[in-house]
Amino acid sequence: MSFSIETYNLTRIFKSKQSGRINIVKALDNVNLKVSKGELFGLLGPNGAGKTTLIKILCTLLFPTSGKAYVNGYDILKDTSKIREIINVASGGETPGYGILTVKENLWFFSQLYGIPNRIAKERINKLLEIVDLKDKTNERLNKLSSGMKQKLNIARSLLNDPQILFLDEPTLGLDVISAHQIREYIKFWIKEKENRTVFLTTHYMAEAEELCDRVAIIDEGKIVACDTPENLKKMVSKGSSFEIEIAYINDEKINLLKSLKGIMALSFNHKIDENLTIIKIIVENESIISDVISMILSLKSKVISLKKIEPTLETVFMSLVGKGLEND
Ligand SMILES: Nc1ncnc2c1ncn2[C@@H]1O[C@H](COP(=O)(O)OP(=O)(O)OP(=O)(O)O)[C@@H](O)[C@H]1O
Ligand SMILES: [Mg+2]
């Protein structure tokens, strides 16, 4: 089996000065991953987990502090130009070119940077504009595009050199539901269009990882805490029972009290301030603990609006591994 991506104890430490003190962050901590050719692989983790750092290292834009990594068998330290020929990268929220150039001019400009012959470049640009549904924006200036359109152009640009391995760093970050859905559809289409294409994407949207990825690695504070298919990851949490409870708003201090209740394996929460609600997801050791949870909610001067049992999702997997939700620090 030949791998698209392999990492061996990959570690990256950042040292920065903060008000005169040296701050050391282990952005990646002995990361070991193997991604097969043809795989749509997802790296799921909260803000600051190390996702972008890993993508930058694999794209040869950043050196690791220690460890090894290979892309299609090429060493990221020694074979940078070979790797750059066969990969490309698109990051969510990034402006995909020059604002005063049109969509087509931008793609043309990048095709020239990649050294693509004129005829092939023209054909490819037309095809890509169709694929990402930007045909009617061909002659629109980049700075007139919506953020969804910019991201579609970003993806089109990253496909110009017909990469074998596509790195996508938060490809649907900040997009509306429809644009995000379209982008996910292009990704699925692209990987199937030709054999042995690989996608390595990062996300902090659970549903995205679950919908798109053949396998998902969960990363937290630079460490890979689990790596498997979404189905197998979900089986891992079958030990506990998961519930979603909607209650009248309570502050974070009270949530911490609730979290400390015996029998709660993990808890994540979301406030809906406008509606005066807090939505709690919990994994409990056994279902009988729910009555203690409800008593405590009442003693915290809140009330239960709704309560339902939920099936394991990647979110509950993440909670059970890390002990908190993706969005909760
Ligand atoms: N150039 C840098 N200098 C110092 N620290 C850095 C640098 N780049 C990243 N870090 C730190 O490394 C850690 C990992 O950052 P990284 O950007 O890889 O996280 P991430 O998972 O991509 O987060 P996000 O979801 O917010 O994009 C963070 O603590 C971050 O502050
Ligand atoms: Mg990032």
Short mmCIF file of N, CA and C and ligand atoms in Angstrom, two decimals, residues 14 16 25 27 46-53 170 204, ligand 1:
data_model
loop_
_atom_site.label_atom_id
_atom_site.label_comp_id
_atom_site.label_asym_id
_atom_site.label_seq_id
_atom_site.Cartn_x
_atom_site.Cartn_y
_atom_site.Cartn_z
N PHE A 14 6.13 26.24 18.80
CA PHE A 14 6.27 27.68 18.50
C PHE A 14 6.75 28.37 19.76
N SER A 16 7.16 32.19 21.16
CA SER A 16 6.92 33.60 20.86
C SER A 16 7.07 34.40 22.14
N VAL A 25 4.47 27.02 22.73
CA VAL A 25 3.24 26.27 22.38
C VAL A 25 3.63 25.04 21.58
N ALA A 27 2.29 23.06 19.13
CA ALA A 27 1.14 23.07 18.21
C ALA A 27 0.85 21.67 17.69
N PRO A 46 -10.82 21.64 17.64
CA PRO A 46 -11.23 23.00 18.00
C PRO A 46 -10.20 24.05 17.59
N ASN A 47 -10.50 25.30 17.81
CA ASN A 47 -9.56 26.38 17.51
C ASN A 47 -8.26 26.15 18.25
N GLY A 48 -7.16 26.34 17.53
CA GLY A 48 -5.85 26.23 18.15
C GLY A 48 -5.37 24.80 18.33
N ALA A 49 -6.08 23.82 17.77
CA ALA A 49 -5.71 22.41 17.98
C ALA A 49 -4.44 22.02 17.22
N GLY A 50 -4.12 22.76 16.15
CA GLY A 50 -2.91 22.44 15.37
C GLY A 50 -3.21 22.06 13.92
N LYS A 51 -4.46 22.22 13.49
CA LYS A 51 -4.86 21.79 12.15
C LYS A 51 -4.10 22.53 11.04
N THR A 52 -4.10 23.86 11.12
CA THR A 52 -3.43 24.65 10.07
C THR A 52 -1.93 24.38 10.10
N THR A 53 -1.38 24.22 11.28
CA THR A 53 0.06 23.94 11.41
C THR A 53 0.39 22.65 10.66
N GLU A 170 -10.31 24.31 6.37
CA GLU A 170 -11.63 24.88 6.69
C GLU A 170 -12.31 25.40 5.42
N HIS A 204 -13.81 22.37 11.77
CA HIS A 204 -14.30 22.17 13.13
C HIS A 204 -15.81 22.00 13.11
N1 LIG B 1 3.39 31.49 13.92
C1 LIG B 1 3.02 31.15 15.14
N2 LIG B 1 3.65 31.62 16.23
C2 LIG B 1 3.27 31.26 17.48
N3 LIG B 1 2.29 30.41 17.74
C3 LIG B 1 1.61 29.91 16.71
C4 LIG B 1 1.93 30.24 15.35
N4 LIG B 1 1.08 29.57 14.52
C5 LIG B 1 0.28 28.85 15.33
N5 LIG B 1 0.59 29.04 16.62
C6 LIG B 1 -0.07 28.39 17.78
O1 LIG B 1 -0.11 27.01 17.55
C7 LIG B 1 -1.34 26.44 17.98
C8 LIG B 1 -2.00 25.74 16.83
O2 LIG B 1 -2.40 26.70 15.87
P1 LIG B 1 -3.14 26.31 14.51
O3 LIG B 1 -3.32 27.57 13.73
O4 LIG B 1 -2.43 25.21 13.87
O5 LIG B 1 -4.54 25.79 15.05
P2 LIG B 1 -5.87 25.42 14.24
O6 LIG B 1 -6.28 24.07 14.70
O7 LIG B 1 -5.67 25.64 12.79
O8 LIG B 1 -6.91 26.47 14.81
P3 LIG B 1 -8.14 27.21 14.07
O9 LIG B 1 -9.31 26.26 14.13
O10 LIG B 1 -8.39 28.41 14.95
O11 LIG B 1 -7.73 27.58 12.69
C9 LIG B 1 -2.15 27.61 18.57
O12 LIG B 1 -1.95 27.62 19.95
C10 LIG B 1 -1.53 28.81 17.92
O13 LIG B 1 -1.66 29.94 18.75
#
